[in-house]
Short mmCIF file of C-alpha atoms in Angstrom, two decimals:
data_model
loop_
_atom_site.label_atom_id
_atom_site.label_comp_id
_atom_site.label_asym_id
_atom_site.label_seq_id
_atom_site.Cartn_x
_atom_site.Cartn_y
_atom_site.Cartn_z
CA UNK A 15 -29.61 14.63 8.55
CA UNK A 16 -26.62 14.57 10.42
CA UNK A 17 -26.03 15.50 14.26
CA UNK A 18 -23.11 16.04 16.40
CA UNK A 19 -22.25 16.75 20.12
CA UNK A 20 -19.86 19.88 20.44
CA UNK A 21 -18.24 22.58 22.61
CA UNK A 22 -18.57 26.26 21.17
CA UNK A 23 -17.47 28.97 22.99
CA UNK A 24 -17.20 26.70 26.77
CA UNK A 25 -20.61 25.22 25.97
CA UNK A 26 -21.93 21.72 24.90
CA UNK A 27 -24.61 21.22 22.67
CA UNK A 28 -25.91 19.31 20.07
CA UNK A 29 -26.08 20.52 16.61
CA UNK A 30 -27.65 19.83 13.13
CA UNK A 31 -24.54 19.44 11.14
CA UNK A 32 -23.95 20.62 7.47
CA UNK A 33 -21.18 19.13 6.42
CA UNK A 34 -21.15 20.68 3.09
CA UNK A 35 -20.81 23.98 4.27
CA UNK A 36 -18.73 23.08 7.28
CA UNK A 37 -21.41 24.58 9.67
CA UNK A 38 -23.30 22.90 12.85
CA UNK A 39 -26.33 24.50 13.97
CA UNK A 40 -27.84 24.26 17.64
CA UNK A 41 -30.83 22.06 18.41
CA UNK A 42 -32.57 22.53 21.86
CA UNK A 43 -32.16 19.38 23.82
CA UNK A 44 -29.98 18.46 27.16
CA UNK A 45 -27.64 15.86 25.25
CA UNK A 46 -27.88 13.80 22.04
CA UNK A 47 -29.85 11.04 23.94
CA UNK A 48 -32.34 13.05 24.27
CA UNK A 49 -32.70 13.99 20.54
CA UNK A 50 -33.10 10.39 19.62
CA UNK A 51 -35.76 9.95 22.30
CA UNK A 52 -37.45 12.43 21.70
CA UNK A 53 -36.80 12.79 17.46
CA UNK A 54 -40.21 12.11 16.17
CA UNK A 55 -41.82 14.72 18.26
CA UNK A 56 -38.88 17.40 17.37
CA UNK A 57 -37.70 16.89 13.88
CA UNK A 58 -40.14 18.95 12.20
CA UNK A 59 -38.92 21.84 14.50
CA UNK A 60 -35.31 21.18 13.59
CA UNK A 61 -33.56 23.91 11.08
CA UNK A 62 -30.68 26.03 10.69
CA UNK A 63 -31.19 28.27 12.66
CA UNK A 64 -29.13 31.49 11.99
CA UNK A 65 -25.87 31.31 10.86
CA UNK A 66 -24.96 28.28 13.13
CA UNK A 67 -21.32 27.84 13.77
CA UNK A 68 -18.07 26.84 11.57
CA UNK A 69 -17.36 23.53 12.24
CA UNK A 70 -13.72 24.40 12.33
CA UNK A 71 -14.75 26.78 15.42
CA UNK A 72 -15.99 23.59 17.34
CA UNK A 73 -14.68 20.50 19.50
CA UNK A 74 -16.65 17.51 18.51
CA UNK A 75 -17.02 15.43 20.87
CA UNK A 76 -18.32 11.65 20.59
CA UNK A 77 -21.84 11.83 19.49
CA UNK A 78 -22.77 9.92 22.10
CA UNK A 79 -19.86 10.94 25.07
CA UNK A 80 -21.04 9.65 27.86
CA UNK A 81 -23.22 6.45 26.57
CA UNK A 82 -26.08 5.15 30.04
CA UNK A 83 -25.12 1.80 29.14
CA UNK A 84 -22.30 -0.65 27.75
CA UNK A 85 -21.46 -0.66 24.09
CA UNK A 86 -22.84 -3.96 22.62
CA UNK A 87 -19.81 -5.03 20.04
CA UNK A 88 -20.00 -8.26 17.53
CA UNK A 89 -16.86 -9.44 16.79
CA UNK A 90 -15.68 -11.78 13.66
CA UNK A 91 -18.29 -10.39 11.18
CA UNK A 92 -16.54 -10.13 8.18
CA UNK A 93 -15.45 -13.42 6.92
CA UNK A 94 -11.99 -12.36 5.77
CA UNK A 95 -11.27 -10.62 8.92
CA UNK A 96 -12.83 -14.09 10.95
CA UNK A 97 -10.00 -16.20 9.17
CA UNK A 98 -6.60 -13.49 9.81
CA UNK A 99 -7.80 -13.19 13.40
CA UNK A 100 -7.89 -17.23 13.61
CA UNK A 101 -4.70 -17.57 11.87
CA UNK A 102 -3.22 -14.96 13.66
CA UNK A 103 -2.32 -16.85 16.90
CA UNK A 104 -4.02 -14.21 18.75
CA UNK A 105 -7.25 -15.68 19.26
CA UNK A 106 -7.91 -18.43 21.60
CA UNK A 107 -9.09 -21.48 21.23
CA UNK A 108 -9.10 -20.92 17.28
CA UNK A 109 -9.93 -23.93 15.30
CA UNK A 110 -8.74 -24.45 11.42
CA UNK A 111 -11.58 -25.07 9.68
CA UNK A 112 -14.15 -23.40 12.26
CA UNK A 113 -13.32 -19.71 11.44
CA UNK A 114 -16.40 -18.42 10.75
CA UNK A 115 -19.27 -18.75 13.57
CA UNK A 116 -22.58 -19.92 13.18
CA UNK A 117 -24.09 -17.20 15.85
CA UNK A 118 -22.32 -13.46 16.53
CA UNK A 119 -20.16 -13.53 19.06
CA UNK A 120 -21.24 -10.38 20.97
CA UNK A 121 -18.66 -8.22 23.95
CA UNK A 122 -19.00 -4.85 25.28
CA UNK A 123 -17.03 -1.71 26.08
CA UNK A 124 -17.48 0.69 28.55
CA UNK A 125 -18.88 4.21 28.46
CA UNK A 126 -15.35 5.14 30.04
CA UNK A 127 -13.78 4.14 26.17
CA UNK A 128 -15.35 6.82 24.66
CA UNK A 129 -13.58 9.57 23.42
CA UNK A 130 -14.13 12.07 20.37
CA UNK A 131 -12.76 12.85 16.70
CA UNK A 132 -9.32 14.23 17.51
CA UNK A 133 -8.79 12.72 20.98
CA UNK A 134 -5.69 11.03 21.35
CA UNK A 135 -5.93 7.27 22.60
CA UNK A 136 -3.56 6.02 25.20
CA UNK A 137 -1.42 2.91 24.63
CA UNK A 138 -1.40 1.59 28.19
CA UNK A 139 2.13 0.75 27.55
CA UNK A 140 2.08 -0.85 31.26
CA UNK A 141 -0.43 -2.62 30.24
CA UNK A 142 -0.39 -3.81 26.83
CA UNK A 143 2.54 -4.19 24.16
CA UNK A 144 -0.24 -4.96 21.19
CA UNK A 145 -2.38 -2.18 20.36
CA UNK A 146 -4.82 -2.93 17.39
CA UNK A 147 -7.75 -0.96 15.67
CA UNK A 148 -10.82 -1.69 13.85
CA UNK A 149 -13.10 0.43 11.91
CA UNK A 150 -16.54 -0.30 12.90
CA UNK A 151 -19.99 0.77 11.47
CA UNK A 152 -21.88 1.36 14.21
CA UNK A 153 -26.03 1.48 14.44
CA UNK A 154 -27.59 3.81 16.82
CA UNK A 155 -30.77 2.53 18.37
CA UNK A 156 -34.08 5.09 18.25
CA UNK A 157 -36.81 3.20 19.21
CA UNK A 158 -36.80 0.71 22.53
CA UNK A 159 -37.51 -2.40 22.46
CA UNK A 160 -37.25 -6.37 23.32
CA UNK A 161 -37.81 -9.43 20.98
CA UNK A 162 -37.52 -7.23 18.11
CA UNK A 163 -37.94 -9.32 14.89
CA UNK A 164 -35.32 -8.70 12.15
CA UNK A 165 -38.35 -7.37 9.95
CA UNK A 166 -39.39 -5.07 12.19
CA UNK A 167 -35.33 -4.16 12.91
CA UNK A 168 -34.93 -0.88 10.66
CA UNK A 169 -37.92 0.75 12.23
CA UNK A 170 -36.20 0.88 15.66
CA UNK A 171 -32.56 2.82 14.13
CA UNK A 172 -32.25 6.36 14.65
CA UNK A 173 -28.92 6.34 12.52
CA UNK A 174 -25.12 5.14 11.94
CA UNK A 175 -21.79 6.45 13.16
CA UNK A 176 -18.37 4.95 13.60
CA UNK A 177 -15.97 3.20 16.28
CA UNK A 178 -13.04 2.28 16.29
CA UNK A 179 -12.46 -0.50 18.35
CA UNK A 180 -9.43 -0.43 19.80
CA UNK A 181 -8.49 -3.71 21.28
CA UNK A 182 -5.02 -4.71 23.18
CA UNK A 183 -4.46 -7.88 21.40
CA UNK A 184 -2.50 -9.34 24.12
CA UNK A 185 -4.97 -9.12 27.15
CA UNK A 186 -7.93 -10.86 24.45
CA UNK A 187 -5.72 -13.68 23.97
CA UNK A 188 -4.09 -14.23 27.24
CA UNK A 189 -7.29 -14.05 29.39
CA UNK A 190 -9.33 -16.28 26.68
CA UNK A 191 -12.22 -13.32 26.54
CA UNK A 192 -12.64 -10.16 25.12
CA UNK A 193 -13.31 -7.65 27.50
CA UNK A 194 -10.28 -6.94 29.28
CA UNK A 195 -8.73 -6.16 26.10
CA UNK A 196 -11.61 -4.00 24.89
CA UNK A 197 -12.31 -1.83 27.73
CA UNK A 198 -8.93 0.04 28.44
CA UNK A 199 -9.98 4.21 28.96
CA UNK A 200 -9.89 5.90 25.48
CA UNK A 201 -10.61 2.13 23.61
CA UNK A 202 -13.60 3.77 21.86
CA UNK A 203 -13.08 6.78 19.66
CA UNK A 204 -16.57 7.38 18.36
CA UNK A 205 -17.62 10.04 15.36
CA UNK A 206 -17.27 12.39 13.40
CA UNK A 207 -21.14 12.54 14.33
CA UNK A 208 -24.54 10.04 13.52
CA UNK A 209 -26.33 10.05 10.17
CA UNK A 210 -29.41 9.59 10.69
CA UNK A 211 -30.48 6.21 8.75
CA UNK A 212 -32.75 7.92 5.97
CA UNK A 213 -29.21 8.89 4.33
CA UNK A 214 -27.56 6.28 4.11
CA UNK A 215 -27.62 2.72 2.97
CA UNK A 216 -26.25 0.70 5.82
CA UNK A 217 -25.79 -2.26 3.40
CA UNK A 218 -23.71 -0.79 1.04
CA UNK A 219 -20.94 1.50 2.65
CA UNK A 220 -17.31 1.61 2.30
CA UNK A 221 -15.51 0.74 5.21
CA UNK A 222 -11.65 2.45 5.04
CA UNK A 223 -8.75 2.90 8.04
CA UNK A 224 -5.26 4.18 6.98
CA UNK A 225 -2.58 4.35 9.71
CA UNK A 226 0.26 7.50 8.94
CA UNK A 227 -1.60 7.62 5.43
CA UNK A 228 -1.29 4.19 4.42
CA UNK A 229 -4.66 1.98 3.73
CA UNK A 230 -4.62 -1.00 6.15
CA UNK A 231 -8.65 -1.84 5.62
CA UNK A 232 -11.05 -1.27 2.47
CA UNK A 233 -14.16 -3.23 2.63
CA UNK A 234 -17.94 -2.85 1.85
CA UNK A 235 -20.55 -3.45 4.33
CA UNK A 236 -21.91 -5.74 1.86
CA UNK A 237 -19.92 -8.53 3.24
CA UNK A 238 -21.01 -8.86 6.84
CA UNK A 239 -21.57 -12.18 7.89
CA UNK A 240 -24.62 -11.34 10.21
CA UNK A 241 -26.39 -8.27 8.86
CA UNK A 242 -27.61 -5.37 10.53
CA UNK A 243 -31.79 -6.23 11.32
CA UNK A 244 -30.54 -10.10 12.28
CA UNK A 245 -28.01 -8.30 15.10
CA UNK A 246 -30.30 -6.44 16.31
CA UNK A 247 -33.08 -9.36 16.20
CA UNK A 248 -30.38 -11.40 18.32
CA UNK A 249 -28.86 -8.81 20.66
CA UNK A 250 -32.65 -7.41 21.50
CA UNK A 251 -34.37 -11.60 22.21
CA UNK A 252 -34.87 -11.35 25.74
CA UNK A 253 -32.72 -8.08 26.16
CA UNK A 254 -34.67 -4.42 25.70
CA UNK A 255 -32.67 -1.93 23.91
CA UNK A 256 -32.93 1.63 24.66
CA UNK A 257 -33.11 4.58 22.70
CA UNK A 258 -29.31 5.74 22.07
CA UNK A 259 -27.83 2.44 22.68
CA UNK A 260 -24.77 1.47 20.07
CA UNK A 261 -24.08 -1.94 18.57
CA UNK A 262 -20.59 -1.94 16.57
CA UNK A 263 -21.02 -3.89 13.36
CA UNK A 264 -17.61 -6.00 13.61
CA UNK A 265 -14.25 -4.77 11.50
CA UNK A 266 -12.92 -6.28 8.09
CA UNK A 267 -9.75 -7.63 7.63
CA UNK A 268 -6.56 -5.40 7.16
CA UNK A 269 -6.11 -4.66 11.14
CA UNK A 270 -2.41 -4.93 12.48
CA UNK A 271 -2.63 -8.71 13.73
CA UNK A 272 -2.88 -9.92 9.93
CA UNK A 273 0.25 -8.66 9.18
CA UNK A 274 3.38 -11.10 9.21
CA UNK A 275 4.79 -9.46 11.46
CA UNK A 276 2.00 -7.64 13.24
CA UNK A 277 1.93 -3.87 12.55
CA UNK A 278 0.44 -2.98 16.09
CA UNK A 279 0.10 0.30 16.91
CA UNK A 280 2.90 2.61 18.94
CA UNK A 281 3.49 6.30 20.50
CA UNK A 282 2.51 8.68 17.33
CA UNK A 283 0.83 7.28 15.39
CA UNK A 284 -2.48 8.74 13.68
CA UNK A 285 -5.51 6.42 12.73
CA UNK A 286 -8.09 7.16 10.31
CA UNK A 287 -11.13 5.68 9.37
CA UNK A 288 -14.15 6.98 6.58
CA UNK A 289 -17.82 5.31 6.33
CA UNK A 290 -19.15 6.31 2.50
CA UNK A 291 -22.04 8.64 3.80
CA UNK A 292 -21.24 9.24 7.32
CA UNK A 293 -17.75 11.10 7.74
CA UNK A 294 -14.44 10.45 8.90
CA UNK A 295 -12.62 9.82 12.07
CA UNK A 296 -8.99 10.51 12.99
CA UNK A 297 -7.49 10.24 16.47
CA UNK A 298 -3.62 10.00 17.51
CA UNK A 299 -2.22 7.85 19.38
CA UNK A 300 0.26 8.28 22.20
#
C-alpha cells in the first residue's frame, strides 16, 4: 500500500493512496506517525472508503512534514558517486586511493528541510553559490528499536519514500563537515508519499533525477555500498530508533559537482527524481 499526507478542502489528513486511479482515500489517524505506530493494529481496518478524493484535487505534502527527530543521512554509498565527490575538489580531506569508506559516514538534516512534492526550494543565494541535489531512497522506520541486528533489520521498516538531498556544496567543503551544508530551510523535499515495504524490493529499484528534462542520475539500488539491514544494524547499535524515523540511503553519481564544470543548480530550475515502485518527486527551484 501506499500512503500520503495531504490538504483537501483546508484539511490535513492522511490517505490510502491509489495511484492507479489517481485517488487518495482518508484513514483515521492524527498524522502519518501515527499510522506507522499504530499500523499493525489498524491495517486490517484500512479501505477505500467511498469515493476518496482525486489526487489532482489535493496538496501533498511530505509524508512525513514535520519529522520529531533529525533525518539520519549516509553519505558516499554508491561507489561511483564516492569517487566524483572525491575527485571533485569539493570534499575535504579527500584522499586518492581512499574513496570508498570502510564504515557509512552518517549526517543529519533537520525537520525544518522538509518540504513537499511541488514545493519550491530556496537557493540561499546569500548563503551559498553551489546548490547540488541527490536522489535518495529513503527507509521509513515502523518498529522501535536499539541494537537491532541486520537479520532482524527488515522486520522493523514500515516502508520507502524519497529525498532529495539538497546540499550547498560550498558550506560542506569549507567548514570540513556536512551539516551546515545540509540543513539550509527547504534542503529536504520528501515524497510523492511512502510505499509501504511489502511492495517493493528495496534492493532492486531504479534510482533517476533529471534537471529541466535532462537525466543527470540513473542507477539501481543494487549498487549500494552498505545495504539497507547493515545501515540500520549500524545507525540503531547503541542508538533506539523510533517508529517514523527516516534514514536516506546515500545518492549515485550524476549530481552537479561531477560535472567539469559543475552544473549546480540556479533560480528556475525544476528537479525531478523517480524510485521504480514508489513515485516521483518534482520541486522548483528559486
Amino acid at each position: 500500500m501506499k500512503f500520503a499526507t495531504y490538504v483537501h478542502q483546508g484539511k490535513e489528513s492522511v490517505g490510502l493512496v491509489d495511484a492507479e486511479a489517481g485517488r487518495v482515500y482518508r484513514v483515521d489517524v492524527a498524522d502519518m506517525v501515527e499510522l506507522i505506530a499504530r499500523y499493525d493494529e489498524i491495517a486490517p481496518s484500512i479501505r477505500r472508503n467511498g469515493n476518496g478524493a482525486e489526487l489532482s484535487e489535493v496538496k501533498l505534502l511530505a509524508p512525513v512534514p514535520r519529522p520529531r527527530r533529525n533525518i539520519f543521512c549516509v553519505g558516499k554509498n554508491y561507489r561511483d558517486h564516492a569517487k566524483e565527490f572525491a575527485n571533485s575538489g569539493y570534499e575535504a580531506g579527500a584522499v586518492k586511493g581512499a574513496e570508498i569508506d570502510d564504515y557509512p559516514a552518517v549526517f543529519t538534516k533537520p525537520g525544518t528541510c522538509v518540504i513537499g512534492p511541488g514545493d519550491t526550494v530556496d537557493t540561499h543565494p546569500r548563503v551559498t553559490s553551489a546548490v547540488d541535489y541527490e536522489v535518495e531512497l529513503t527507509i521509513v522506520i515502523g518498529k522501535g528499536g536499539r541494537d537491532i541486528s541486520r537479520t532482524e533489520a527488515h522486520r522493523h521498516i514500515f516502508g520507502y519514500t524519497i529525498i532529495n538531498d539538497v546540499t550547498a556544496r560550498d558550506r560542506q567543503k569549507n567548514h570540513r563537515q556536512w551539516f551546515l551544508g545540509k540543513a539550509l530551510d527547504t534542503f529536504c523535499p520528501m515524497g510523492p508519499w511512502i510505499a509501504t515495504a511489502d511492495e517493493v524490493d528495496a534492493e532492486n529499484l531504479q534510482v533517476r533525477t533529471w534537471v529541466n528534462g535532462e537525466l543527470r542520475q540513473d542507477a539501481n539500488t543494487s549498487d549500494l555500498i552498505f545495504d539497507i539491514p547493515g545501515l540500520i544494524e549500524t545507525i540503531s547499535a547503541g542508538t533506539t530508533l523510533e517508529p517514523g524515523d527516516l534514514i536516506a540511503t546515500g545518492t549515485p553519481a550524476g549530481v552537479g559537482l561531477g560535472f567539469n564544470p559543475p552544473k549546480f543548480l540556479k533560480a528556475g530550475d525544476n528537479v525531478t527524481m523517480t524510485i521504480s515502485g514508489i513515485g516521483t518527486l518534482s520541486n522548483p527551484f528559486a
